[in-house]
Amino acid sequence: MSASLLAQGTFAMGYQHNWWQILTSAFMRNALIGGTLVALAAGLIGYFVIVRNTAFAAHALAHIGLPGATGAALLGLPVGLGLLAFCVGGAVGIGALGSRAPDREVATGTVLALATGFGLFFNSLATKNSSTLTNVLFGNLLAITHEQLLTFAALLALLAVAVVFVFRPLLFASVNAQVAEAKGVPVRALSVLFMVLLGIAVTMAVLAVGTLLLFALVVTPAATAIMITARPILAMAISTGISVASVWSGLAVSAIFNMPPSFVIVTIACGCWLVVWAVDRVRNSPIH
C-alpha cells in the first residue's frame, strides 16, 4: 500500500474543507428535516416510555420491525412500510396481552420471539438484503427521501393529535393504573393505543438512527429530562429539545469531520444524559 493511500485511509474521518457545501446540499437538508421530525416524535412519546416502564418494549419493537423490513424488501415493497406494519402489529399484540407491567414483560418477550422467528425465515429466503439489514440496524439518515419526509410529517401529526387527545387519562393510567381503572379510565384501551403510538415513533426512529441506536432518541433524552424536572409538560419539552439538538449538532459534526451521523447523534444524546446524571448524583450525595 502506498503512502498516499495509507494517508487517505488513516484520515478518512478527518476535517472536510467543503463542509458548508455538504451542510447546504439537498440530501443534508432532507436529513435535517427528517431528523427533526423524528426527534419531535421521540420527544412526544419518550416521557411516557419512562413513566410507564416500557423501555424494554420500545427496544423490542425495533427488533420486531426488522423482519417486517426484510420481508418488504423480499416483496419489493418500501422497507418503511414493512417496518411500520410489524412495529404497529407487535405493539397491538403487546398492548392487548399486557396492560399491566408484569404481563407486559411476558407479552413483549413472546411477541419478540415470534418476530425473531419470522426474521430468521425471511433472512433464509434472501442473500442480497445485507444493505437493508445494515440500514435498519444502524440507520441511514442521509438517505431519507422526499417521500419519506411526507410520511414522517403525517406520522408526527397523527402522533401529536393522539397524545394531546389522551394526555390526561394516559398520564393518570401511567402513574397509577389501579386507581385510574377504579375511576373508570379505560386502562387496557389506553395501553393498546400507547403501544401503537410507540410503534409509530419507533418506526421513525429506526429509519433515522437504526434499531441498535434507538434508545438515543426515544429513551435517553426523556430519561435525562425526568432527572431535571418532574413536571410532565416541561419534561416532554426538555426531552424534545435534547433530541432536536442532538440531531442538528450531530449532522453538523458529521459533515465537518466526515463521521457517521447516527454515531454522533447517539454520542451527543448519551453525553447529555451522563452530564445530568453526574450533576444529579453530586447534588443528592450525602455530603451535600
PDB file of N, CA and C in Angstrom, residues 67-79 82 126 128-129 132-133:
ATOM      1  N   PRO A  67     -37.951  -8.007  10.897  1.00  0.00           N
ATOM      2  CA  PRO A  67     -38.462  -8.941   9.879  1.00  0.00           C
ATOM      3  C   PRO A  67     -39.449  -8.278   8.932  1.00  0.00           C
ATOM      4  N   GLY A  68     -40.169  -7.240   9.402  1.00  0.00           N
ATOM      5  CA  GLY A  68     -41.061  -6.520   8.502  1.00  0.00           C
ATOM      6  C   GLY A  68     -40.286  -5.821   7.408  1.00  0.00           C
ATOM      7  N   ALA A  69     -39.139  -5.245   7.765  1.00  0.00           N
ATOM      8  CA  ALA A  69     -38.304  -4.561   6.774  1.00  0.00           C
ATOM      9  C   ALA A  69     -37.723  -5.547   5.774  1.00  0.00           C
ATOM     10  N   THR A  70     -37.212  -6.668   6.266  1.00  0.00           N
ATOM     11  CA  THR A  70     -36.629  -7.664   5.360  1.00  0.00           C
ATOM     12  C   THR A  70     -37.703  -8.312   4.495  1.00  0.00           C
ATOM     13  N   GLY A  71     -38.889  -8.551   5.078  1.00  0.00           N
ATOM     14  CA  GLY A  71     -39.991  -9.119   4.302  1.00  0.00           C
ATOM     15  C   GLY A  71     -40.444  -8.183   3.199  1.00  0.00           C
ATOM     16  N   ALA A  72     -40.509  -6.885   3.514  1.00  0.00           N
ATOM     17  CA  ALA A  72     -40.890  -5.907   2.492  1.00  0.00           C
ATOM     18  C   ALA A  72     -39.866  -5.860   1.372  1.00  0.00           C
ATOM     19  N   ALA A  73     -38.581  -5.945   1.741  1.00  0.00           N
ATOM     20  CA  ALA A  73     -37.529  -5.945   0.725  1.00  0.00           C
ATOM     21  C   ALA A  73     -37.661  -7.161  -0.186  1.00  0.00           C
ATOM     22  N   LEU A  74     -38.025  -8.297   0.372  1.00  0.00           N
ATOM     23  CA  LEU A  74     -38.204  -9.511  -0.431  1.00  0.00           C
ATOM     24  C   LEU A  74     -39.347  -9.348  -1.425  1.00  0.00           C
ATOM     25  N   LEU A  75     -40.403  -8.645  -0.998  1.00  0.00           N
ATOM     26  CA  LEU A  75     -41.579  -8.475  -1.853  1.00  0.00           C
ATOM     27  C   LEU A  75     -41.475  -7.269  -2.776  1.00  0.00           C
ATOM     28  N   GLY A  76     -40.383  -6.532  -2.666  1.00  0.00           N
ATOM     29  CA  GLY A  76     -40.216  -5.349  -3.490  1.00  0.00           C
ATOM     30  C   GLY A  76     -41.024  -4.163  -3.008  1.00  0.00           C
ATOM     31  N   LEU A  77     -41.415  -4.162  -1.738  1.00  0.00           N
ATOM     32  CA  LEU A  77     -42.192  -3.070  -1.158  1.00  0.00           C
ATOM     33  C   LEU A  77     -41.276  -2.118  -0.397  1.00  0.00           C
ATOM     34  N   PRO A  78     -41.741  -0.911  -0.094  1.00  0.00           N
ATOM     35  CA  PRO A  78     -40.916   0.013   0.699  1.00  0.00           C
ATOM     36  C   PRO A  78     -40.575  -0.577   2.057  1.00  0.00           C
ATOM     37  N   VAL A  79     -39.311  -0.455   2.426  1.00  0.00           N
ATOM     38  CA  VAL A  79     -38.850  -1.008   3.695  1.00  0.00           C
ATOM     39  C   VAL A  79     -39.598  -0.380   4.864  1.00  0.00           C
ATOM     40  N   GLY A  82     -43.026  -2.086   5.578  1.00  0.00           N
ATOM     41  CA  GLY A  82     -42.928  -3.334   6.319  1.00  0.00           C
ATOM     42  C   GLY A  82     -42.535  -3.108   7.766  1.00  0.00           C
ATOM     43  N   ALA A 126     -33.435 -14.885   1.387  1.00  0.00           N
ATOM     44  CA  ALA A 126     -32.707 -13.919   0.560  1.00  0.00           C
ATOM     45  C   ALA A 126     -31.277 -13.805   1.039  1.00  0.00           C
ATOM     46  N   LYS A 128     -29.379 -11.223  -0.554  1.00  0.00           N
ATOM     47  CA  LYS A 128     -28.962  -9.920  -1.070  1.00  0.00           C
ATOM     48  C   LYS A 128     -29.589  -8.759  -0.299  1.00  0.00           C
ATOM     49  N   ASN A 129     -29.992  -9.006   0.956  1.00  0.00           N
ATOM     50  CA  ASN A 129     -30.638  -7.949   1.714  1.00  0.00           C
ATOM     51  C   ASN A 129     -29.721  -7.384   2.788  1.00  0.00           C
ATOM     52  N   THR A 132     -30.192  -3.672   3.314  1.00  0.00           N
ATOM     53  CA  THR A 132     -31.428  -3.385   4.052  1.00  0.00           C
ATOM     54  C   THR A 132     -31.238  -3.627   5.533  1.00  0.00           C
ATOM     55  N   LEU A 133     -30.619  -4.754   5.868  1.00  0.00           N
ATOM     56  CA  LEU A 133     -30.369  -5.067   7.270  1.00  0.00           C
ATOM     57  C   LEU A 133     -29.456  -4.035   7.912  1.00  0.00           C
TER      58      LEU A 133
END
